[in-house]
Coordinates of C-alpha atoms and ligand atoms in Angstrom, one line a residue:
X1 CA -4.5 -0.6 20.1
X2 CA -6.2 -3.6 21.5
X3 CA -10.1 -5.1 20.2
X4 CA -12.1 -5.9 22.6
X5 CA -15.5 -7.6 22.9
X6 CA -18.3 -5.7 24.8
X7 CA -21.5 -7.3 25.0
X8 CA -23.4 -4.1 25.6
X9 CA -26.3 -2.1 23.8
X10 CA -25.2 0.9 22.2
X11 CA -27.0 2.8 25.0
X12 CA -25.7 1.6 27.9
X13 CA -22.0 1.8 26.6
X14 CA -20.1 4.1 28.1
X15 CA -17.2 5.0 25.9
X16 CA -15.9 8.1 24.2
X17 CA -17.4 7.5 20.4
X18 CA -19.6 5.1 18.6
X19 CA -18.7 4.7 14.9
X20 CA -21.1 4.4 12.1
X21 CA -21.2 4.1 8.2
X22 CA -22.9 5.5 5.5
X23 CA -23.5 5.4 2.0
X24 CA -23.4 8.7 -0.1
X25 CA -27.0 10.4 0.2
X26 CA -28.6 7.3 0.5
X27 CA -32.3 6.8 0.3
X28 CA -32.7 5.2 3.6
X29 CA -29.3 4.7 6.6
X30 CA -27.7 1.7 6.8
X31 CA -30.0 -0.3 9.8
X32 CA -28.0 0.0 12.5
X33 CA -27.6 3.7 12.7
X34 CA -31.6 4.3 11.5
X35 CA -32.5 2.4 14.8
X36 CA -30.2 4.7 16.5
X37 CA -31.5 7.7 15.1
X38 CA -34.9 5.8 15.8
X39 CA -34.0 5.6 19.4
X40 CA -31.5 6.8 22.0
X41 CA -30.3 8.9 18.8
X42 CA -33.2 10.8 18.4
X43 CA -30.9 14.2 18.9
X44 CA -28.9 13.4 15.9
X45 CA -32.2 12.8 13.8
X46 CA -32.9 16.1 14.4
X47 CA -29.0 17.4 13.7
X48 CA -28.0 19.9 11.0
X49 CA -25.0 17.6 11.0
X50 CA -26.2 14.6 10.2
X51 CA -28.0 16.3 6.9
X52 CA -24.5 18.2 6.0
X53 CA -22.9 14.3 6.2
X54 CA -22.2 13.5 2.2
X55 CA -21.0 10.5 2.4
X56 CA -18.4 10.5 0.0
X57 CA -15.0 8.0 1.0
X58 CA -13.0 9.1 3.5
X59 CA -15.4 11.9 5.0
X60 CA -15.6 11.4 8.2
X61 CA -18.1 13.7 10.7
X62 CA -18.0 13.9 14.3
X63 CA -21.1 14.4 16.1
X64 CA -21.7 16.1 19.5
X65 CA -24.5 14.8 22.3
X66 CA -26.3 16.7 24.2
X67 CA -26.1 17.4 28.0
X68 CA -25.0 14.4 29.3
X69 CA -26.1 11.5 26.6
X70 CA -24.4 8.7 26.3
X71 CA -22.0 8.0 24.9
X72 CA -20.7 12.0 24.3
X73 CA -20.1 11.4 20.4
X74 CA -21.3 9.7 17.2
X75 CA -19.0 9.6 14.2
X76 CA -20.2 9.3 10.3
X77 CA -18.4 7.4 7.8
X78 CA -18.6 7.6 4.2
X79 CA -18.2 4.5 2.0
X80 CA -19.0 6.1 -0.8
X81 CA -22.4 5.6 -3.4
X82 CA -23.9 1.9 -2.2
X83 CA -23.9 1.1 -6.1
X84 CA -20.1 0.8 -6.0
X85 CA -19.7 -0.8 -2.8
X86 CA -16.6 -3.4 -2.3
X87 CA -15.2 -4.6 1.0
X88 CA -12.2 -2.6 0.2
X89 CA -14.3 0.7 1.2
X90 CA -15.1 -0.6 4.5
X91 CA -11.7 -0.7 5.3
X92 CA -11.0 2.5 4.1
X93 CA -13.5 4.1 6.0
X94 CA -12.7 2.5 9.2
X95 CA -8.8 3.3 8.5
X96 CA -10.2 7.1 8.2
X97 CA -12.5 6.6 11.3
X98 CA -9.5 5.5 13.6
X99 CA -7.4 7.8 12.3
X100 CA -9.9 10.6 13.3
X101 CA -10.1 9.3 17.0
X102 CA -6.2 9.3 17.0
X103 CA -6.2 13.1 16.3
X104 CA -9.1 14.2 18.4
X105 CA -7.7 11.9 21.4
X106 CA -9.8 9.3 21.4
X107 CA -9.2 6.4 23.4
X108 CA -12.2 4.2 23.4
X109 CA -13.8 4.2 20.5
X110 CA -16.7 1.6 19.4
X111 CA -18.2 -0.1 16.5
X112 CA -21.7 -1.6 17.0
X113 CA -21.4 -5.1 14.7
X114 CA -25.1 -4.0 13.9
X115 CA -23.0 -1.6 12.0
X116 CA -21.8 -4.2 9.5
X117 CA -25.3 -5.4 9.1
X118 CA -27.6 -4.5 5.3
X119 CA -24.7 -4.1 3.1
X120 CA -25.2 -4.8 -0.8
X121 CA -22.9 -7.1 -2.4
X122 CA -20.1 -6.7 -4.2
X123 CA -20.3 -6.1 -8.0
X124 CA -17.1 -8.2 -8.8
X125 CA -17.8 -11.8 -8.2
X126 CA -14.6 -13.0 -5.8
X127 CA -15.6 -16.2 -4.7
X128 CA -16.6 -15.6 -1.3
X129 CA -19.7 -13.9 -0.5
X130 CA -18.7 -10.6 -0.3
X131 CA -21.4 -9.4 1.8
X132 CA -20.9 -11.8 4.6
X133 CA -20.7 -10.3 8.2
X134 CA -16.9 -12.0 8.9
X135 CA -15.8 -10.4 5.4
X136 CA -16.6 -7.0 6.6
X137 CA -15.5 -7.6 10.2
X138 CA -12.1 -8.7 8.9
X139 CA -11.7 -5.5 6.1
X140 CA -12.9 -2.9 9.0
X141 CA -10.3 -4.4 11.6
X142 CA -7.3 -4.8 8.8
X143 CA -8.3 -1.2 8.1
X144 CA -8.6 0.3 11.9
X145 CA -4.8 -1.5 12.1
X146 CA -3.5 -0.9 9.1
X147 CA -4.8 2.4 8.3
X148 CA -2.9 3.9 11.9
X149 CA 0.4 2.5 10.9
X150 CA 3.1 5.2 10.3
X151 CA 7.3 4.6 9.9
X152 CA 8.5 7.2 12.1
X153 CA 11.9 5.7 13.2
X154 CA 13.6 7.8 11.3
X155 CA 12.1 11.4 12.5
X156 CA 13.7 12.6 15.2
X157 CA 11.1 14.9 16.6
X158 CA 7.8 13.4 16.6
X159 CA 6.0 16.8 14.9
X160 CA 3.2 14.9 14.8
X161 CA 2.2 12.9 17.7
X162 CA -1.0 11.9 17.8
X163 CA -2.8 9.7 20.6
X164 CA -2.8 6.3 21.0
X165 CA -6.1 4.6 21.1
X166 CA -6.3 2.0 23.8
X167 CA -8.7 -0.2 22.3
X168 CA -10.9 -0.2 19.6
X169 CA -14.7 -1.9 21.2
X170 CA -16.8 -4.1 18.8
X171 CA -20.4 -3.9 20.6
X172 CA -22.6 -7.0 20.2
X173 CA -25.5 -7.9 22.1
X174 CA -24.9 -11.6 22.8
X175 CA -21.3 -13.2 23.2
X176 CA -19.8 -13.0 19.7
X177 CA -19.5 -16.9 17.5
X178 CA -15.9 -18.4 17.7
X179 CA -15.7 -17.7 14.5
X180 CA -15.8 -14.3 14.5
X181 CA -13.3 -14.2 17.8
X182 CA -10.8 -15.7 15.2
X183 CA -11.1 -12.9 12.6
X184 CA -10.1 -10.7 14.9
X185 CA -7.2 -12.5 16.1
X186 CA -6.3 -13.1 12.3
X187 CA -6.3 -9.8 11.6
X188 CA -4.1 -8.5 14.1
X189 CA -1.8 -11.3 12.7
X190 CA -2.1 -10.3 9.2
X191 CA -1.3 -6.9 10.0
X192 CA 1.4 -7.4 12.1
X193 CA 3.0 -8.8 8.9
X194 CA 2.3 -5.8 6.5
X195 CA 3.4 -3.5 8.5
X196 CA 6.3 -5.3 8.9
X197 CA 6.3 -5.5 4.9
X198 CA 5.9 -1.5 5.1
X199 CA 8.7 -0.5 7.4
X200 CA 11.1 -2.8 5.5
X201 CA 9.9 -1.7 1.9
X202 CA 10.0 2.1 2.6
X203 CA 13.3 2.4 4.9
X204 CA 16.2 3.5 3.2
X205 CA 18.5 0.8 1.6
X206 CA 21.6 2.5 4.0
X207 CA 19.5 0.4 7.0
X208 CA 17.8 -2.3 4.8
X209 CA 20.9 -4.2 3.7
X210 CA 20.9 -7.6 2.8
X211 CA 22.6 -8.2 6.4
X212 CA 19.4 -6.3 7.5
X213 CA 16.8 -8.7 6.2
X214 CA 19.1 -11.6 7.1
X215 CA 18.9 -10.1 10.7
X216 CA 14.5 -9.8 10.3
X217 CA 14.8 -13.2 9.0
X218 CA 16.3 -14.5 11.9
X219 CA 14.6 -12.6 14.6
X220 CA 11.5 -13.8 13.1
X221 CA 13.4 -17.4 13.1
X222 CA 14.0 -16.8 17.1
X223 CA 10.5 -15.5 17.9
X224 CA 8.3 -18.1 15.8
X225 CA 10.8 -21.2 16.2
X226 CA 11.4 -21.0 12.5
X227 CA 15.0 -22.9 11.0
X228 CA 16.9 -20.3 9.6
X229 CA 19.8 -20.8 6.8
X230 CA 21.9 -17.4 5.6
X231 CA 24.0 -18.4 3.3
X232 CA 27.1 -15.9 2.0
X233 CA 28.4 -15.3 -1.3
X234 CA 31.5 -17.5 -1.0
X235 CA 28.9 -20.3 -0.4
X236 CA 26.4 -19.4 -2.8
X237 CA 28.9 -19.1 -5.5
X238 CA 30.4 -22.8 -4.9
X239 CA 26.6 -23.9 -4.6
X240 CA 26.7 -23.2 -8.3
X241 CA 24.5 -19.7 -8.1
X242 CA 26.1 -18.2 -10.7
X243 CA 23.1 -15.8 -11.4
X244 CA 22.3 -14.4 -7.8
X245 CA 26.6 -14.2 -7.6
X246 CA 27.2 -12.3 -10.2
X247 CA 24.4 -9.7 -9.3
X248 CA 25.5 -9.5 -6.0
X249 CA 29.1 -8.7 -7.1
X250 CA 29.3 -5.4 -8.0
X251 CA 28.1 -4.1 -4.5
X252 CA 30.4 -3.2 -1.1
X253 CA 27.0 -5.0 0.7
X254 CA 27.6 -8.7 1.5
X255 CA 24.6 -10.5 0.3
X256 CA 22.2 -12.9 1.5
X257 CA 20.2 -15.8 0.2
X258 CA 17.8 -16.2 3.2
X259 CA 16.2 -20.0 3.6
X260 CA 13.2 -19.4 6.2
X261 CA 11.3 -23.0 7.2
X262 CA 8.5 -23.4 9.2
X263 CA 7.7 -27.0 9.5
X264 CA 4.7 -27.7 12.6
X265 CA 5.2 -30.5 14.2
X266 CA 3.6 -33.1 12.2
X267 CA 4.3 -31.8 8.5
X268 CA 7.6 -32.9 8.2
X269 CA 6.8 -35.0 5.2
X270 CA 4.5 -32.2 3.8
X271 CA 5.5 -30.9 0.6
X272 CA 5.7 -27.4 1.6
X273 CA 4.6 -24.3 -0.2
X274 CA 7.4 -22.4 -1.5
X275 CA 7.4 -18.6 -0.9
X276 CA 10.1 -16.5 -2.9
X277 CA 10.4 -12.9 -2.5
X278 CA 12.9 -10.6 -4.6
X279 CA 15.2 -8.3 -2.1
X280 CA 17.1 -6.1 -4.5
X281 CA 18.1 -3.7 -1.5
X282 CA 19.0 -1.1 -3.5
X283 CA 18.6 -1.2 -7.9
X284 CA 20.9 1.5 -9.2
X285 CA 20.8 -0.3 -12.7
X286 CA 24.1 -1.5 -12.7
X287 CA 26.9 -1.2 -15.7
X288 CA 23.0 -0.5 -17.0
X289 CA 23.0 2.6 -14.7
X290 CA 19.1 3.7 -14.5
X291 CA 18.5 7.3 -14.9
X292 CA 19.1 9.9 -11.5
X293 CA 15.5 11.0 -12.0
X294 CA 13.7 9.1 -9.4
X295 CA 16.3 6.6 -8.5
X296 CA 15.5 6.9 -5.1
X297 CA 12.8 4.8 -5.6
X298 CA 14.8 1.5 -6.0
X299 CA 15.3 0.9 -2.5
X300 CA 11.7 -0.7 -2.3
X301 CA 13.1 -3.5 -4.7
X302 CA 13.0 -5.7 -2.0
X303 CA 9.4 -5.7 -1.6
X304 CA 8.6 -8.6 -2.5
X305 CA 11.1 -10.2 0.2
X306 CA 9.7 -8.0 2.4
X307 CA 6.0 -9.5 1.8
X308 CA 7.5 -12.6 2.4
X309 CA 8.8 -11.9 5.3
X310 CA 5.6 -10.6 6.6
X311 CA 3.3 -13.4 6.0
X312 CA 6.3 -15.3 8.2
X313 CA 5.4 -12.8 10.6
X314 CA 1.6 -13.1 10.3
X315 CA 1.8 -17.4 10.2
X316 CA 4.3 -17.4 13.4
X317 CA 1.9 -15.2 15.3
X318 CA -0.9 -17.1 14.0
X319 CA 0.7 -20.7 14.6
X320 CA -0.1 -21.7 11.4
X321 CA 0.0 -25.7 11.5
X322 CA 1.3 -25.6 7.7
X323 CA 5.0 -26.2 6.0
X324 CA 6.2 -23.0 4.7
X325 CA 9.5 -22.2 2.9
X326 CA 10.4 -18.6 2.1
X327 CA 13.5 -18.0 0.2
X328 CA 14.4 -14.2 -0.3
X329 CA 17.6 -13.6 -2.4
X330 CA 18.9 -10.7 -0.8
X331 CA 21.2 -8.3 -2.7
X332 CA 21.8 -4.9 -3.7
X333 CA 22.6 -4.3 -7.3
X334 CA 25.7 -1.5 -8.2
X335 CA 27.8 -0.8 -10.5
X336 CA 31.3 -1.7 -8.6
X337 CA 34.5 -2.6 -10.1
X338 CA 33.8 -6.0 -9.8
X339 CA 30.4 -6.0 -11.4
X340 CA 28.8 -8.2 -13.9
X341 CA 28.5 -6.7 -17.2
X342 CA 26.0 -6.8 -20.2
X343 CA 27.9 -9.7 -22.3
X344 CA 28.6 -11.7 -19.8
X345 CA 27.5 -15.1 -19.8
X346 CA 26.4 -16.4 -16.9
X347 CA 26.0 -20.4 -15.4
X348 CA 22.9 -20.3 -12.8
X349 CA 22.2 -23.1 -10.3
X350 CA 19.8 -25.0 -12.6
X351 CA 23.0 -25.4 -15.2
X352 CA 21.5 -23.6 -17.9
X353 CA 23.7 -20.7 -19.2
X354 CA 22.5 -16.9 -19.1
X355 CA 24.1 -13.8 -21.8
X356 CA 23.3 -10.8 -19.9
X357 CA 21.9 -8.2 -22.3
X358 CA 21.2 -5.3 -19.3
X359 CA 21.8 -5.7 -16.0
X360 CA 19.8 -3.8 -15.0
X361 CA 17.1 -7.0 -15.4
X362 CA 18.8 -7.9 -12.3
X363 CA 15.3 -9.5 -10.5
X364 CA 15.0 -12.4 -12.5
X365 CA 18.6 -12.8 -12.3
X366 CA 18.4 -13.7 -8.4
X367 CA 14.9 -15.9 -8.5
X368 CA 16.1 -17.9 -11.0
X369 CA 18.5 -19.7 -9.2
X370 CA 16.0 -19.4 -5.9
X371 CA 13.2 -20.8 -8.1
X372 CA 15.6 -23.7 -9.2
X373 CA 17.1 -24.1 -6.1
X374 CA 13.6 -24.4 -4.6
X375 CA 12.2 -26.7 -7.0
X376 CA 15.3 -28.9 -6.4
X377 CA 15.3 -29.2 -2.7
X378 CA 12.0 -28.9 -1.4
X379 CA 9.8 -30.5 -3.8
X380 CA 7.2 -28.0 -3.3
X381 CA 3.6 -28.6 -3.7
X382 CA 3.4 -25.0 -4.9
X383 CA 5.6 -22.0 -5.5
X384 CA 4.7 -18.8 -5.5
X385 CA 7.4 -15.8 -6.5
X386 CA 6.9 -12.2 -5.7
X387 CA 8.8 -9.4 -7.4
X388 CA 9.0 -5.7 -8.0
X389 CA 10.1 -6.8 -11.8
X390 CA 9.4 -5.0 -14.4
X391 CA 8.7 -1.4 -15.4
X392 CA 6.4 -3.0 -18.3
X393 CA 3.9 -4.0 -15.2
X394 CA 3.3 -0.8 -14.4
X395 CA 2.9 0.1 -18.1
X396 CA 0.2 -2.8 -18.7
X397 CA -1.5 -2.5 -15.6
X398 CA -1.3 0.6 -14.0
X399 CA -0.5 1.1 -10.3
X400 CA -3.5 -0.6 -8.7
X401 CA -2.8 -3.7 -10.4
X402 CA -0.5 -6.2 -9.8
X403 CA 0.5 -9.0 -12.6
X404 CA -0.2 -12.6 -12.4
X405 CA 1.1 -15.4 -14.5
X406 CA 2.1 -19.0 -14.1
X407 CA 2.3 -22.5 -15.4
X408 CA -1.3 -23.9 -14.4
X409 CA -4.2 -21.2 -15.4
X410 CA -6.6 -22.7 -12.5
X411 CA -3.4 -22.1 -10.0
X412 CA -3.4 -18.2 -11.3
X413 CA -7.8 -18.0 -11.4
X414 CA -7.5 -19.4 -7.6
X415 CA -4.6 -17.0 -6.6
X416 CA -6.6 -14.3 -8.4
X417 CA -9.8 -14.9 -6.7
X418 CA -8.1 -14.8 -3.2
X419 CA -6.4 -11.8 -3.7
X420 CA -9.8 -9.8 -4.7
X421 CA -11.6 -10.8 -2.0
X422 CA -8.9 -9.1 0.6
X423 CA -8.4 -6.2 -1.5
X424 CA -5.5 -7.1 -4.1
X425 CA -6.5 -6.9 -7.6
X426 CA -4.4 -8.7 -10.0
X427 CA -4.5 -9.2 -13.2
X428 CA -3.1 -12.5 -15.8
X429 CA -1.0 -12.0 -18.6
X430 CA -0.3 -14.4 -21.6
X431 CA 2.7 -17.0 -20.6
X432 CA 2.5 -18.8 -24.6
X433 CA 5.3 -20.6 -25.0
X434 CA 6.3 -18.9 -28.3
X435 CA 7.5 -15.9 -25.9
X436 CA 10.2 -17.8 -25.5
X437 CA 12.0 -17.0 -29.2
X438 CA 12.7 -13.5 -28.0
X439 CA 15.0 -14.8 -25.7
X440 CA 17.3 -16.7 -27.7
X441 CA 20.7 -15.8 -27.3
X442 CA 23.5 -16.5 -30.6
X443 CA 25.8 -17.4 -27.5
X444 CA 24.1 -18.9 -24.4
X445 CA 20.9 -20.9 -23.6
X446 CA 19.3 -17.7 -23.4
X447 CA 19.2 -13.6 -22.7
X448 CA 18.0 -12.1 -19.8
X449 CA 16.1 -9.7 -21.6
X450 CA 13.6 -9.9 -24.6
X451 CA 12.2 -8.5 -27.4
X452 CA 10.8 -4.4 -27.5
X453 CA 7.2 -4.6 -25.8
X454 CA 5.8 -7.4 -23.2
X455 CA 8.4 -6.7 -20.6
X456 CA 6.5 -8.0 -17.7
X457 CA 5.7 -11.4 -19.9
X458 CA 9.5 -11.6 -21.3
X459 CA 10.6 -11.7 -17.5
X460 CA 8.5 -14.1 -16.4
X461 CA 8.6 -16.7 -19.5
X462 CA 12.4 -16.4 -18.5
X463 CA 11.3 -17.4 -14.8
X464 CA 9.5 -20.0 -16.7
X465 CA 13.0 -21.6 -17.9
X466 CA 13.9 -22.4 -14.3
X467 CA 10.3 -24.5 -12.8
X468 CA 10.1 -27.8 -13.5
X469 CA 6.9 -28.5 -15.0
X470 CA 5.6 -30.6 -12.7
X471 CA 5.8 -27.7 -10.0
X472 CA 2.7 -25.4 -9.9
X473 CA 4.6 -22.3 -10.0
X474 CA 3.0 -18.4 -9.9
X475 CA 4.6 -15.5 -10.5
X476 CA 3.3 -12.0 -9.0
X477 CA 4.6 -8.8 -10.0
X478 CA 4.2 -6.2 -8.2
X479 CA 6.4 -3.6 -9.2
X480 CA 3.1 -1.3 -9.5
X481 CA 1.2 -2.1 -6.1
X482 CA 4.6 -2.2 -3.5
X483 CA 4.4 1.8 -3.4
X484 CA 1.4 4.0 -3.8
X485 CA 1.7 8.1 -4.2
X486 CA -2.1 8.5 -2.7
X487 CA -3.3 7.8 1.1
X488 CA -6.0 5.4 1.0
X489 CA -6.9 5.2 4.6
X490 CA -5.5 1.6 4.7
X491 CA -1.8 2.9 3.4
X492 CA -0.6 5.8 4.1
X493 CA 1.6 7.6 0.9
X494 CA 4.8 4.6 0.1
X495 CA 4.6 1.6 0.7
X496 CA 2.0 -0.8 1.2
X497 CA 2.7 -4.6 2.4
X498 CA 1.1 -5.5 -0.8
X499 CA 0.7 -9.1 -1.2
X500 CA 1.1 -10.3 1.8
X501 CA -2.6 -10.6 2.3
X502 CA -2.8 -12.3 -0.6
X503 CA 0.0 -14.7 0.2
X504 CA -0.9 -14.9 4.1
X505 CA -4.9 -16.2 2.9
X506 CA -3.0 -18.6 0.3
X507 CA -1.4 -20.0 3.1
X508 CA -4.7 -20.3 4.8
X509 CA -6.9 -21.5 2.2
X510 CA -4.3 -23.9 0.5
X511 CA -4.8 -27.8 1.8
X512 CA -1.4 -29.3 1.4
X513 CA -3.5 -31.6 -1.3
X514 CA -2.1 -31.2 -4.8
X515 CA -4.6 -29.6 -7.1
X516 CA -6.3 -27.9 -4.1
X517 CA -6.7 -25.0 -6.8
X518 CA -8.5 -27.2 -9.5
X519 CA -12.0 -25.9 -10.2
X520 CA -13.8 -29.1 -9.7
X521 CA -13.2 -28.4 -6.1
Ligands
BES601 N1 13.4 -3.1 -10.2 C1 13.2 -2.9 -11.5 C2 11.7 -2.8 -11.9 C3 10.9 -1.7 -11.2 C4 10.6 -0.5 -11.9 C5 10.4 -1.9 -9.9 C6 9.8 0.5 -11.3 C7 9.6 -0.9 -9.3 C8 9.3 0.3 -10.0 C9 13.8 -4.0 -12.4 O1 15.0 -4.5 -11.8 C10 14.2 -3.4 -13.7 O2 15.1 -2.5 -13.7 N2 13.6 -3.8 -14.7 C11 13.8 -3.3 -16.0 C12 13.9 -4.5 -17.0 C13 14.5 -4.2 -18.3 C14 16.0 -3.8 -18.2 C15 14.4 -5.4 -19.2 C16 12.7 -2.4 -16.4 O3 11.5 -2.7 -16.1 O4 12.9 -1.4 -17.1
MN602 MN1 16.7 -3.5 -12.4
ZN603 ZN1 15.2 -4.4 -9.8

């Protein structure tokens, strides 16, 4: 589906629908569609329909002209009651909206940019103002994208085939500002990467291997002129990875610890940001051997590699003139006759000595020698880890919520902030030092598990262990937000490219500047 400009009035456009939203029984329309209803919509004023309409998120109405009006159809959008307006409805609407088209056969449907005009703001403060005309643009194009995306590979009769929309028309009256050109070029970057994200994250771990996301990695390397490094167990193992080795050798799989640079022209003495995603291919437990119920579900452990990979995707397709580094330790973790077991003591890259507990705590096993290995050759100006971690996440937070914490509390506010205005909600946790006694181990420098309670902190204050304190590090985990088991609109039912918005607009938003985040700025 392409966007196009039209500079056009809504009743000279000829196309097949013209896309409106509303607010759930609102005291007056949104003003866009009251000066249609005011004007050359003066049959739908008069429509049963348009009084049946509720509203409500996700109800979508399609509206019939008369005779030969123009254009033949009007569709309603509800975004729900205007008191709890965020962006994140707009996008679910238009996802719902486009979908809609797709099934009636739709091919050129429109969206007057009046139609993003008169919204309340938000009622969570997210440091950009919320209301603005590009915010909206940019929620109601990630969601027309997003919202259409389906993984089909897999199905070998298309049951299910609906239309393809050729282009999805914004109608403005004058020539639309640069600026607002751009957002729709970002967007179609953006979601080029989280669907990315999505296919990887919800195909089985039989076709995601680590050799698979080696393979994304460097197709991605090819396309965007990326440097690649795969490097193999053998090598990892005399690199001094003894963590990321020993997870890796209980499975048949060869792992892969993926180095992906992109260095512009110009930034090659940039401290870059550090990306690190967790690509657990497949988590059967281990010698820990996790339950059968569910199990399935442990072949989106790479999700955070996989979000990773798609803001590559999204900054090689946007050209981003920034130095990026994304390191995704790619393994599965099984129970093979040559795996690790709980007792073992193990020597990770930083030289600090690990007594596994369960292996099964596998995750932090991997980014700890990435996060050392990271911190020692790149120098990074800021690292940012992404992980489907812990269990405990979900248990604190729920599944809309993803966990933040980190060793500067400006670095997790800014991070925090950026992520609610595209939609993302995370949420800090405590990282207090004193975390750290439920680690101690009677025969190592420490366990890889901790104390009953706190999961999600216990694994990241062991994290902790391996960033040098002069690096600005984050940790996100998103064990709760990389699946969802309810359509949205923007994500269908599994998996949802989470954080790669978040990530992708960090990229953006971060000026190579040290203390960029500091909230003096
Ligand atoms: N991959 C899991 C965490 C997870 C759980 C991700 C549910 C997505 C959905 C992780 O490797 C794990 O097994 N964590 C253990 C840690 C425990 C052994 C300390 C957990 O959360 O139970
Ligand atoms: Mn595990
Ligand atoms: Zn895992």
């Amino acid at each position: 589906m392409q966007i196009e400009w039209q500079i056009a009035s809504i009743s000279e456009w000829q196309g097949d629908a013209l896309i409106f939203f509303a607010f759930e029984q609102p005291s007056e329309y949104l003003p866009a569609l009251r000066s249609f209803l005011g004007s050359s919509g003066k049959w739908l004023a008069n429509s049963r329909a348009l009084t049946d309409f509720r509203g409500k998120p996700s109800e979508v109405a399609v509206m019939y002209a008369p005779d030969a009006a123009q254009p033949p159809r009007v569709m309603l959008v509800g975004l729900g009651p205007a008191e709890r307006f965020e962006t994140e409805r707009i996008r679910n609407a238009s996802a719902f909206a486009l979908r809609k088209c797709s099934e009636l056969g739709i091919v050129r449907p429109a969206i007057p940019l009046s139609a993003l005009e008169g919204f309340p703001c938000e009622n969570e403060a997210s440091g950009q103002s919320p209301c603005a005309l590009d915010a909206l643009l940019r929620e109601t194009l990630a969601g027309a994208l997003a919202g259409l995306h389906q993984f089909n590979e897999l199905k070998t009769k298309n049951s299910t085939s609906p239309t393809n929309i050729e282009s999805l028309e914004l109608l403005c009256t004058s020539p639309p500002e640069s600026s607002l050109r751009d957002i729709a070029t970002l967007a179609r970057c953006e979601v080029a990467g989280i669907k990315l994200a999505r296919d990887l994250t919800i195909s089985p771990a039989n076709r995601v291997t680590p050799a698979f996301l080696a393979q994304t990695a460097s197709r991605l390397a090819d396309r965007f002129g990326f440097k690649i490094q795969l490097i193999d167990l053998d090598t990892a193992r005399s690199m001094g990875m003894g963590a990321f080795a020993a997870v890796a050798a209980g499975s048949a799989e060869p792992p892969f610890f993926i180095v992906l640079e992109h260095t512009p022209p110009g930034t090659e003495n940039d401290s870059p940001l550090v990306l690190i995603g967790k690509g657990i291919t497949f988590d059967s437990g281990g010698i820990s051997l996790k339950p059968r119920e569910k199990m399935e579900d442990m072949k989106q452990d790479m999700a955070g590699a996989a979000a990773v990979l798609g803001v590559f995707e999204a900054l090689g397709s946007a050209g981003l003139g920034k130095r990026v580094v994304g390191i995704l330790p790619c393994t599965e973790n099984m129970p093979g006759g040559k795996a690790y077991k709980p007792g073992d003591v193990l020597r990770s890259y930083s030289g600090r000595t690990i007594e596994v507990i369960s292996t099964d705590a596998e995750g932090r096993l991997v980014l700890c020698d990435a996060l050392a290995y990271a911190a020692q050759r790149f120098k990074p100006a800021l690292m940012v880890d992404i992980a489907t971690l812990t269990g405990a996440s979900i248990v604190a937070l729920g599944r809309d919520v993803a966990a933040i914490m980190g060793n500067r509390e400006p670095l997790v506010e800014f991070i925090r902030k950026i992520g609610a205005s595209v939609g993302e909600r995370f949420w800090p946790l405590p990282l207090w030092d004193f975390f750290f006694d439920g680690l101690k181990s009677e025969v190592a420098d420490m366990k890889n598990t901790g104390d009953r309670g706190a999961g999600a902190i216990y694994a990241a204050m062991f994290l902790k262990q391996f960033v040098p304190d002069q690096t600005p590090w984050a940790h996100l985990d998103i064990a709760g937000t990389a699946w969802t088991d309810k359509d949205t609109g923007f994500c269908r039912k599994g998996s949802t490219g989470f954080g790669v918005r978040t990530l992708f607009s960090l990229v953006r938003n971060y000026g190579i500047r040290a203390g960029e985040w500091d909230e003096s700025r």
